[in-house]
C-alpha cells in the first residue's frame, strides 16, 4: 500500500490475505486516477450531464429556524450514493473488471450500483439482507429493472452487515474480474479515503452555496451517519472551518436499550469489515444486531474517519430515535413539500432541535436521499 | 522446541506429512465438541486446529459459518472455548493446538492471548489480519507464548512472503485457490508457492481450504507441503452423520493414511 489508510488510530486493512492484492490494485488505480485529467473530465461530465450536479441548496421556507437543505435527494438515483458509484465505476473500467458486486441496506446503494452497471456495461450483483429486501421492496424492483441481480442474504440479522459479509466472501473468490463497489466510507483501506474523496463534492458545493446565499459560513453542518459516506462528504470541506460538524446516528427505539444503530454513542473500538473503528458488540466481541427504522443506518460499525473525528472532538455525534425521525419526515413533507429518506430524516430531526434552541443559527443539513422507497412504511407507521 | 516443531520433526523421520484436523469449538455444544476433539486424535490427527466462533466470519464458507452459528446459538462464550482447549491439553500433552479466529474477538476481549496460551493453545491465526497489519499482533502473541500463524496465498507477492517468513512461527497456512473455507481446490496445489516459502525460510507450509479426500492430501504433499488442514469436510460430518464420532474417526484415519508419502521430504 502507498498510503497507511489510518485516521489517528482507526482504519487500516483488516481483510484475509487473499484480498490484499485486490485492495492494493484498487489503491493504485485510485491514486493514479486522482492525477489523471482525463479521468477527472469523464467523471465531471457524468456528474453534471448524467447525474444532475450541482444539486441545489434549498432554504426551508416554513420550518422554524434557518435551515438549508443540501439536496442530494435530487441527484439521479435519488441519493448521494450516485456520486461515488460513478467514480468507482470508472475506476473498475480502468482496472479492466467485468463484474460489479455491492452490498446495500436501504437499497439506495444497490440502485446506484445498478445504474452504473447498466450505464458502463458491467454484470452487476447486489447483496441485500433478506430483512431489507422485504422492507425496501421498491428499490429491489428498481435494481432488477436495470438488469442487476439481487441476492437476499439470510445469515445473521439479515441486514446490511450480513450483506457486506457476503459481498466480501464473493470478492475473495472473484477479485480477478470483479470490483467490489463498497457503498460507504467504511471498510478496509482504500475505501474510507476513496469514498470520502468521491463524496467531497457534496460539501464543496454546499460551502460555496451557503456563502453565496447567506453571506457567511454556517454555524453547523448536520448529516445522518450509518456507514458515514454522506456525512464525511458533506463535512470534508468544512473540517478546516470554524463550523460545528454534527453526525446523527440512529437511536432506534431508544439508546437505553439495545435496539438502535448508534455505533459511536454506544459502541467501543473493535475491528469489523476491514477497519479498526467503533463497533456495537458484546463483552466477548461478538457483533450486536442493530435496529433502525431506516435500513441505511442499521449497521453496527461506522467509517473509521468518524471515529477519529469524534475522539479528537472535531465532530460531535448525537442520536435521533425512530419516532423523532418519523416526525421530522412528516414535518418536512407538510412544511416544505419534500419527501426525504428516513435516513436523512434523522439529520432533519436534529436540525429541528437546534433550530428551537438557536433560532438564528444557520444550519446546513445533508438531505442525503429521497423518500419514495419509504412511503409504504411511512403510511403504515403514521397510521398506526 | 515447540509442539509444532517436535511434531513436524517426528513426522519427517517417519516420512509422513502432518494431518491437521479442524473443529469449531462449541458446535453444537461444548460436551459434543470435547468428545469429537478426542476422536480426531484417536483417528490419527497430528495437529488440531480449533475455531473460536465469531458472529461475522467473512473468510468462511457456508459449512464453517453454520458451525459458528450453531455454537453461538447454543450460548458458547470465548471462555468456554478456552475451557475446552485446557481440557484437551490435559489429556493430550503433545498434540499441537492452533486457534483460528477473527480480529474483533482478539482485540475486544481483554486477555484473549494470555488466556489462550494458559489454556494450552500453541498458535493463533487471525483470519482477517493480513501480514500488512500483523506486526503488533505477532509481537503480542510471542510475548503471550503463542506462535503467530499467517496465511500465504497463491497471489501473495514475494515481498509479503518474506515478511510472513519473518513474523510467523509454527507453520504457514497456505491457500491454493482464491476463495473462502471449503472452496474446492480440485486437488491442485501450488508447488511454486511452497518453493517460494521454503526459499524465504518460512515455517513449514501446510495447505488448507478445500481438502476433503485422501487424493487431496497426497497432491498437497506431492506439491511439497509439510501437511494439510481439513476443516469443512470434518465439520460437515459432525453435523450430518448419524454417528458423527465413528464417521469422523474413519474419515480422519483414511486422510491420515494418505500422508504416508515419500514426496513430502526434500
XYZ file of C-alpha atoms in Angstrom:
650
model
C 0.000 0.000 0.000
C 1.159 3.519 -0.764
C -0.922 5.164 1.999
C -1.322 3.831 5.524
C -5.094 4.184 5.492
C -5.244 5.411 9.083
C -7.270 8.157 10.709
C -5.452 8.506 14.001
C -5.611 5.008 15.449
C -8.609 3.993 13.317
C -8.846 2.481 9.846
C -6.348 0.028 8.374
C -6.706 -3.027 6.161
C -8.110 -5.957 8.150
C -9.030 -8.469 5.479
C -7.979 -12.017 4.626
C -4.530 -12.059 2.983
C -6.085 -13.207 -0.305
C -7.812 -9.807 -0.712
C -4.777 -7.620 -0.046
C -3.531 -7.623 -3.666
C -7.029 -6.588 -4.842
C -7.045 -3.651 -2.415
C -3.529 -2.689 -3.473
C -4.632 -2.700 -7.106
C -7.609 -0.523 -6.183
C -5.491 1.934 -4.210
C -3.071 2.262 -7.116
C -5.925 2.818 -9.591
C -7.488 5.415 -7.284
C -4.263 7.338 -6.715
C -3.354 7.256 -10.397
C -6.837 8.451 -11.365
C -6.538 11.364 -8.937
C -3.606 12.591 -11.031
C -5.304 11.956 -14.350
C -7.105 14.872 -16.031
C -8.937 12.552 -18.421
C -10.448 10.601 -15.516
C -11.483 13.813 -13.804
C -13.028 15.162 -17.029
C -15.053 11.998 -17.638
C -16.251 11.938 -14.024
C -17.266 15.596 -14.062
C -19.118 15.073 -17.342
C -21.073 12.177 -15.800
C -21.762 14.059 -12.569
C -23.036 17.139 -14.406
C -24.685 15.863 -17.576
C -25.854 12.453 -16.404
C -26.438 12.715 -12.661
C -27.501 16.353 -12.416
C -24.838 18.082 -10.346
C -24.601 20.561 -8.810
C -27.531 19.794 -6.536
C -29.421 22.777 -5.078
C -29.067 24.171 -1.572
C -32.644 24.896 -0.540
C -33.572 27.284 2.283
C -36.588 25.956 4.180
C -39.454 28.462 3.951
C -41.705 27.187 6.706
C -39.739 25.090 9.173
C -38.531 27.012 12.252
C -35.014 28.475 12.400
C -32.677 28.903 9.453
C -32.319 25.528 7.833
C -30.726 24.924 4.455
C -31.009 21.527 2.809
C -28.264 20.107 0.585
C -30.468 18.341 -1.922
C -28.751 15.030 -2.709
C -32.292 13.656 -2.948
C -32.432 15.366 -6.343
C -29.385 13.545 -7.666
C -30.028 10.873 -10.295
C -30.849 7.644 -8.489
C -32.387 9.539 -5.601
C -29.467 9.704 -3.183
C -25.889 10.891 -2.740
C -24.707 7.335 -3.477
C -24.541 8.043 -7.216
C -21.591 10.451 -6.790
C -19.083 7.888 -5.701
C -20.589 4.986 -7.613
C -19.947 6.743 -10.926
C -16.361 7.339 -9.831
C -15.786 3.743 -8.707
C -17.441 2.505 -11.908
C -14.871 4.425 -13.930
C -12.092 3.001 -11.749
C -13.421 -0.535 -12.303
C -13.230 0.111 -16.049
C -9.648 1.329 -15.711
C -8.781 -1.872 -13.848
C -10.377 -3.980 -16.580
C -13.014 -5.537 -14.309
C -16.099 -7.073 -15.924
C -18.379 -7.505 -12.932
C -19.542 -5.342 -10.028
C -20.710 -6.572 -6.651
C -22.131 -4.370 -3.925
C -23.930 -4.532 -0.609
C -26.979 -2.462 0.093
C -29.088 -1.630 3.121
C -31.884 0.735 2.174
C -31.316 -0.224 -1.423
C -30.042 3.209 -2.483
C -26.506 1.990 -2.995
C -27.872 -1.040 -4.811
C -29.838 1.247 -7.102
C -26.797 3.450 -7.718
C -24.630 0.425 -8.493
C -27.293 -0.976 -10.844
C -27.327 2.405 -12.592
C -23.592 2.397 -13.207
C -23.697 -1.296 -14.126
C -26.239 -0.540 -16.853
C -24.514 2.647 -17.972
C -20.973 1.311 -18.156
C -21.790 -2.270 -19.115
C -20.969 -4.417 -16.081
C -22.598 -7.625 -14.912
C -23.917 -6.489 -11.508
C -24.824 -8.440 -8.371
C -26.284 -6.746 -5.287
C -26.179 -8.445 -1.885
C -29.017 -7.335 0.347
C -30.131 -8.612 3.748
C -33.356 -10.581 3.433
C -34.998 -8.325 6.041
C -34.101 -5.294 3.923
C -35.330 -6.975 0.735
C -38.735 -7.106 2.421
C -38.830 -3.569 3.784
C -37.332 -1.885 0.698
C -39.286 -3.691 -1.992
C -39.467 -0.676 -4.296
C -35.682 -0.407 -4.523
C -35.337 -4.141 -5.125
C -37.641 -3.730 -8.105
C -35.687 -0.701 -9.372
C -32.401 -2.625 -9.120
C -33.810 -5.569 -11.064
C -35.346 -3.304 -13.708
C -31.868 -2.019 -14.515
C -30.608 -5.528 -15.086
C -28.785 -6.256 -11.835
C -29.327 -9.354 -9.700
C -30.401 -9.011 -6.077
C -29.201 -11.811 -3.796
C -31.110 -11.886 -0.474
C -28.739 -12.705 2.411
C -30.265 -14.940 5.075
C -27.393 -15.024 7.587
C -27.155 -13.069 10.859
C -29.716 -10.322 11.372
C -30.387 -10.364 7.602
C -29.446 -6.683 7.203
C -26.604 -4.516 5.884
C -23.844 -6.104 7.992
C -24.668 -9.539 6.635
C -24.823 -8.231 3.072
C -21.264 -6.881 3.482
C -20.061 -10.257 4.808
C -21.481 -11.982 1.758
C -20.035 -9.434 -0.674
C -16.589 -9.886 0.910
C -16.884 -13.663 0.525
C -17.837 -13.299 -3.126
C -14.908 -10.929 -3.688
C -12.431 -13.342 -2.059
C -13.079 -15.734 -4.933
C -13.812 -13.283 -7.756
C -11.468 -10.295 -7.399
C -9.587 -11.011 -10.604
C -12.502 -9.942 -12.765
C -14.825 -8.360 -10.167
C -14.762 -4.979 -8.441
C -16.344 -4.744 -5.006
C -18.107 -1.402 -5.177
C -18.405 -0.737 -1.450
C -21.102 1.803 -0.768
C -19.883 3.812 2.166
C -16.837 5.428 3.726
C -16.183 2.335 5.829
C -14.431 -0.976 5.192
C -10.737 -1.597 4.555
C -8.331 0.966 3.121
C -8.584 2.452 0.499
C -12.404 2.600 0.697
C -12.814 5.154 3.529
C -10.393 7.590 1.897
C -11.562 6.962 -1.648
C -15.270 7.240 -0.866
C -14.658 10.470 1.071
C -12.812 11.970 -1.880
C -15.583 10.943 -4.277
C -18.272 12.343 -1.943
C -16.361 15.533 -1.092
C -18.262 17.248 -3.894
C -21.324 17.492 -1.591
C -19.569 19.735 0.931
C -17.590 21.633 -1.671
C -20.783 22.724 -3.395
C -22.661 23.311 -0.131
C -19.881 25.508 1.238
C -19.874 27.753 -1.832
C -23.678 27.820 -1.987
C -24.216 28.768 1.659
C -21.680 31.575 1.434
C -23.370 32.836 -1.715
C -26.891 32.578 -0.306
C -26.396 33.675 3.295
C -23.196 35.669 3.032
C -21.279 33.565 5.529
C -20.307 30.076 6.638
C -22.985 28.152 8.562
C -22.961 27.648 12.313
C -23.425 23.922 11.977
C -23.427 21.223 9.334
C -25.603 18.217 10.123
C -25.794 14.807 8.448
C -27.020 11.330 9.313
C -24.409 8.623 9.898
C -24.795 4.939 9.142
C -21.534 3.947 7.490
C -20.999 7.672 7.146
C -20.421 8.481 3.463
C -22.869 11.355 3.052
C -21.699 12.835 6.363
C -17.995 12.647 5.526
C -18.691 14.015 2.040
C -20.571 16.964 3.496
C -18.100 17.530 6.369
C -14.804 17.209 4.488
C -14.519 20.740 3.112
C -15.799 22.254 6.378
C -13.228 20.489 8.593
C -10.717 23.386 8.468
C -13.507 25.945 9.165
C -14.904 27.155 12.464
C -18.147 25.287 11.862
C -19.782 22.707 14.119
C -19.958 19.279 12.482
C -22.747 17.083 13.798
C -23.381 13.474 12.821
C -26.745 11.955 13.699
C -26.891 8.247 14.423
C -29.941 6.008 14.566
C -31.139 5.910 18.174
C -33.804 3.444 17.009
C -36.174 2.551 19.835
C -34.006 4.413 22.332
C -30.357 4.489 23.403
C -31.197 2.931 26.770
C -31.958 -0.410 25.137
C -30.206 -2.495 22.502
C -32.455 -1.689 19.554
C -30.526 1.066 17.835
C -27.651 1.650 15.423
C -25.762 4.239 17.487
C -22.267 2.891 16.988
C -20.293 5.950 18.066
C -22.580 6.701 21.019
C -22.922 3.177 22.367
C -20.158 1.079 20.780
C -16.493 0.651 21.618
C -13.369 0.276 19.470
C -13.030 -3.000 17.599
C -12.398 -4.413 14.138
C -15.173 -5.135 11.675
C -15.364 -5.336 7.898
C -11.781 -4.394 7.327
C -11.316 -1.437 9.637
C -10.492 -0.610 13.209
C -13.387 1.576 14.284
C -16.252 1.834 16.760
C -18.366 -1.309 16.826
C -21.560 -2.352 18.602
C -20.613 -5.619 20.292
C -20.909 -7.737 23.418
C -18.231 -8.313 26.070
C -16.606 -11.118 24.032
C -16.520 -9.051 20.832
C -19.450 -10.741 19.081
C -21.139 -8.178 16.839
C -24.521 -6.954 18.026
C -27.665 -6.997 15.968
C -28.843 -3.440 15.399
C -32.151 -1.773 14.768
C -33.303 1.335 12.969
C -36.484 2.217 11.133
C -34.113 3.244 8.332
C -32.318 0.303 6.733
C -29.424 2.552 5.688
C -28.498 3.364 9.307
C -28.996 -0.177 10.568
C -25.300 -1.024 10.860
C -23.073 -1.959 13.855
C -19.847 -0.262 12.664
C -19.044 3.179 11.223
C -16.490 4.732 8.897
C -13.149 4.993 10.733
C -12.730 8.696 9.994
C -15.870 9.424 12.011
C -14.382 7.525 14.977
C -11.330 9.756 14.635
C -13.365 12.971 14.273
C -15.276 12.050 17.427
C -12.236 11.132 19.518
C -10.414 14.304 18.508
C -13.529 16.351 19.275
C -13.708 17.849 15.786
C -17.176 16.436 15.186
C -19.992 15.715 17.586
C -22.283 12.702 17.291
C -25.847 12.555 18.559
C -28.823 10.248 18.103
C -32.342 10.594 16.764
C -34.940 7.926 17.542
C -37.253 6.247 15.064
C -40.070 8.432 16.392
C -38.109 11.667 16.066
C -37.056 10.757 12.537
C -40.602 9.911 11.556
C -41.872 13.220 12.970
C -39.185 15.101 11.035
C -40.038 13.140 7.872
C -43.644 14.264 8.270
C -42.757 17.865 9.161
C -40.551 18.242 6.103
C -43.266 16.841 3.874
C -46.016 19.043 5.347
C -44.000 22.278 5.608
C -41.698 22.169 2.624
C -43.236 19.669 0.222
C -40.194 17.403 0.339
C -40.369 13.661 0.980
C -36.956 12.691 2.289
C -35.472 9.285 3.044
C -35.884 8.000 6.622
C -32.089 8.149 6.899
C -31.985 11.860 6.037
C -34.927 12.492 8.373
C -32.589 11.729 11.300
C -30.480 14.756 10.332
C -33.589 16.907 9.885
C -34.822 15.810 13.332
C -31.648 17.050 14.994
C -31.671 20.276 12.986
C -35.169 20.964 14.289
C -33.920 20.528 17.868
C -31.104 23.043 17.303
C -33.422 25.449 15.478
C -35.618 25.538 18.548
C -32.721 26.389 20.874
C -30.840 28.658 18.459
C -33.330 30.176 16.002
C -30.682 32.424 14.435
C -28.145 29.689 13.788
C -27.564 28.920 10.135
C -27.780 25.171 9.681
C -26.816 23.153 6.613
C -28.484 19.733 6.608
C -27.465 16.901 4.319
C -30.644 15.667 2.678
C -28.926 12.519 1.530
C -31.838 10.852 -0.268
C -35.421 10.977 -1.335
C -38.191 9.129 0.444
C -40.077 7.267 -2.281
C -38.644 3.992 -1.024
C -40.057 4.704 2.434
C -43.596 5.871 1.698
C -45.247 2.468 2.132
C -43.573 2.014 5.511
C -44.350 5.623 6.466
C -48.007 5.119 5.691
C -48.080 2.052 7.928
C -46.186 3.752 10.780
C -48.026 7.073 10.650
C -51.458 5.464 10.570
C -50.608 3.084 13.417
C 11.335 -26.811 20.897
C 7.673 -26.071 20.329
C 4.996 -28.747 19.969
C 4.731 -27.917 16.252
C 8.470 -28.206 15.719
C 8.621 -31.518 17.596
C 5.639 -32.842 15.693
C 6.993 -31.899 12.249
C 10.380 -33.357 13.179
C 8.873 -36.637 14.297
C 6.732 -36.887 11.153
C 9.734 -36.156 8.971
C 11.658 -39.062 10.457
C 8.654 -41.280 9.748
C 8.329 -39.999 6.184
C 4.847 -38.672 6.802
C 3.065 -35.398 6.251
C 1.051 -33.763 9.015
C -2.685 -34.197 9.065
C -4.323 -31.243 10.804
C -7.990 -31.594 11.704
C -10.279 -28.642 12.345
C -13.374 -28.337 14.504
C -15.465 -25.351 15.533
C -15.457 -25.236 19.326
C -18.890 -25.441 20.886
C -20.547 -26.837 17.754
C -23.206 -27.878 18.506
C -22.339 -27.705 22.217
C -19.252 -27.984 24.439
C -19.820 -31.568 25.523
C -20.005 -32.849 21.944
C -17.012 -30.730 20.998
C -14.879 -32.268 23.731
C -15.754 -35.792 22.588
C -15.061 -35.024 18.931
C -11.682 -33.445 19.713
C -10.616 -36.702 21.337
C -11.979 -38.571 18.319
C -9.749 -36.563 15.981
C -6.638 -37.617 17.900
C -7.798 -41.229 18.144
C -8.388 -41.199 14.376
C -4.761 -40.172 13.858
C -4.750 -36.365 13.526
C -1.257 -34.983 14.124
C -2.381 -31.474 14.973
C -5.673 -29.913 15.940
C -6.991 -26.588 14.700
C -9.932 -25.116 16.536
C -12.224 -22.299 15.554
C -13.463 -19.902 18.195
C -16.872 -18.914 16.828
C -17.337 -15.310 15.659
C -20.606 -13.728 14.616
C -19.288 -12.406 11.280
C -16.834 -14.915 9.786
C -16.054 -13.298 6.405
C -13.335 -15.782 5.445
C -15.559 -18.808 5.934
C -17.782 -20.713 3.555
C -21.290 -21.944 4.380
C -20.241 -25.056 6.357
C -17.988 -23.263 8.859
C -20.360 -20.283 9.033
C -23.173 -22.608 10.026
C -20.952 -24.285 12.632
C -20.099 -20.908 14.219
C -23.761 -20.004 14.226
C -24.762 -23.253 15.940
C -22.080 -22.729 18.587
C -23.101 -19.139 19.295
C -26.778 -20.053 19.382
C -26.035 -22.684 21.989
C -24.599 -19.874 24.112
C -20.904 -20.708 23.826
C -18.606 -17.942 25.084
C -14.907 -17.421 24.380
C -14.245 -18.514 27.968
C -15.907 -21.884 27.268
C -13.642 -22.365 24.245
C -10.547 -21.853 26.367
C -12.035 -24.361 28.824
C -12.311 -26.936 26.028
C -8.713 -26.326 24.986
C -7.498 -26.704 28.586
C -9.374 -29.979 28.950
C -7.910 -31.238 25.667
C -4.423 -30.166 26.667
C -4.621 -32.098 29.940
C -5.449 -35.295 28.027
C -3.123 -34.799 25.071
C 0.034 -33.059 26.261
C 1.946 -33.381 22.980
C -0.619 -32.613 20.258
C -0.233 -29.086 18.854
C -3.398 -26.995 19.056
C -3.896 -23.907 16.910
C -6.679 -21.360 17.223
C -8.312 -19.914 14.113
C -10.489 -16.887 14.727
C -11.207 -13.244 13.873
C -9.638 -9.974 14.936
C -12.515 -8.473 16.859
C -12.544 -11.265 19.443
C -8.807 -10.880 19.941
C -8.847 -7.092 20.382
C -12.169 -6.733 22.172
C -11.882 -9.359 24.868
C -9.176 -8.345 27.344
C -6.532 -11.016 27.876
C -7.535 -13.136 24.876
C -3.977 -14.159 24.013
C -2.866 -14.717 27.593
C -5.885 -16.915 28.310
C -5.395 -18.832 25.055
C -1.774 -19.575 25.936
C -2.649 -20.533 29.521
C -5.298 -22.940 28.250
C -2.548 -24.680 26.297
C -3.018 -23.424 22.744
C 0.162 -23.297 20.665
C -0.687 -20.918 17.856
C -3.118 -18.260 16.731
C -4.226 -17.445 13.201
C -6.437 -14.372 12.838
C -8.261 -14.746 9.537
C -8.808 -11.028 8.947
C -5.363 -9.795 9.958
C -3.120 -9.973 6.879
C 0.651 -9.590 7.002
C 0.202 -5.833 6.447
C -1.381 -5.466 9.906
C 0.285 -8.391 11.684
C 3.333 -6.884 13.358
C 1.745 -5.668 16.632
C -0.382 -8.819 16.875
C 2.599 -11.107 16.281
C 4.652 -9.332 18.947
C 1.862 -9.685 21.455
C 1.408 -13.362 20.582
C 5.062 -14.129 21.098
C 5.014 -12.300 24.436
C 1.944 -14.279 25.474
C 3.588 -17.550 24.463
C 1.663 -18.203 21.251
C 3.137 -18.864 17.821
C 1.785 -16.493 15.151
C 0.475 -18.301 12.069
C -0.111 -16.356 8.862
C -1.839 -17.162 5.606
C 0.110 -17.232 2.344
C -1.939 -17.321 -0.831
C -1.004 -18.091 -4.401
C -1.348 -14.374 -5.207
C 0.734 -13.170 -2.251
C 3.721 -11.189 -3.560
C 7.283 -12.247 -2.825
C 7.970 -9.287 -0.545
C 4.953 -10.186 1.583
C 6.043 -13.835 1.760
C 9.392 -12.624 3.054
C 7.704 -10.703 5.864
C 5.404 -13.661 6.584
C 8.502 -15.806 6.966
C 9.970 -13.309 9.422
C 6.823 -12.813 11.519
C 5.355 -16.284 11.737
C 6.181 -19.443 13.657
C 4.586 -22.863 13.942
C 3.514 -23.394 10.363
C 2.463 -21.381 7.316
C -1.180 -21.724 6.304
C -1.179 -21.954 2.509
C -4.169 -21.305 0.298
C -4.010 -22.552 -3.256
C -7.145 -21.053 -4.714
C -8.909 -17.745 -4.246
C -11.996 -18.018 -2.086
C -13.247 -18.904 1.368
C -13.010 -22.038 3.518
C -14.485 -25.071 1.802
C -13.651 -23.664 -1.647
C -12.782 -26.553 -3.910
C -9.110 -26.727 -4.682
C -9.777 -29.560 -7.187
C -6.741 -31.303 -5.829
C -4.440 -28.694 -7.332
C -1.823 -27.235 -5.038
C 0.629 -24.547 -5.859
C 4.096 -26.077 -5.867
C 5.732 -22.735 -6.602
C 4.147 -21.127 -3.520
C 5.655 -23.878 -1.377
C 9.014 -23.358 -3.026
C 8.918 -19.596 -2.539
C 8.062 -20.061 1.137
C 10.924 -22.511 1.569
C 13.287 -20.080 -0.157
C 12.289 -17.403 2.340
C 12.769 -19.758 5.286
C 9.098 -19.668 6.318
C 7.710 -22.155 8.855
C 6.519 -25.475 7.317
C 3.868 -24.909 4.623
C 0.541 -26.576 5.267
C -2.346 -26.421 2.781
C -5.864 -25.591 3.896
C -9.179 -24.751 2.140
C -10.987 -27.490 0.246
C -9.099 -30.576 1.475
C -11.837 -33.192 1.529
C -10.459 -36.530 0.294
C -7.281 -38.609 0.579
C -6.299 -37.714 -3.002
C -6.121 -34.037 -1.993
C -3.772 -34.943 0.856
C -1.451 -36.806 -1.498
C -1.480 -33.968 -4.058
C -0.739 -31.330 -1.429
C 2.183 -33.315 -0.039
C 3.365 -34.053 -3.557
C 3.473 -30.267 -4.146
C 5.972 -30.103 -1.288
C 3.744 -29.207 1.659
C 4.595 -30.411 5.152
C 0.952 -31.173 5.807
C -2.685 -30.303 5.296
C -5.544 -28.935 7.367
C -9.016 -30.306 6.782
C -11.943 -28.285 8.083
C -15.236 -28.139 6.239
C -15.313 -31.870 5.445
C -14.972 -32.795 9.136
C -17.425 -30.145 10.297
C -19.934 -31.421 7.739
C -19.607 -34.962 9.141
C -20.004 -33.631 12.665
C -23.264 -32.043 11.630
C -24.749 -34.533 9.195
C -23.528 -38.014 10.036
C -25.789 -40.263 12.089
C -22.890 -41.447 14.197
C -20.538 -38.498 13.842
C -17.907 -39.892 16.206
C -17.462 -43.108 14.245
C -17.645 -41.460 10.838
C -15.131 -38.776 11.810
C -12.726 -41.367 13.218
C -12.935 -43.352 9.961
C -12.539 -40.246 7.827
C -9.565 -38.912 9.790
C -7.854 -42.258 9.710
C -8.296 -42.522 5.919
C -6.960 -38.983 5.460
C -4.036 -39.631 7.821
C -3.160 -42.807 5.913
C -2.723 -40.673 2.794
C 0.050 -38.657 4.466
C 2.497 -41.559 4.207
C 4.064 -40.232 1.050
C 7.737 -40.150 0.255
C 7.228 -36.927 -1.748
C 6.818 -34.892 1.426
C 10.532 -34.937 2.162
C 13.139 -32.865 0.408
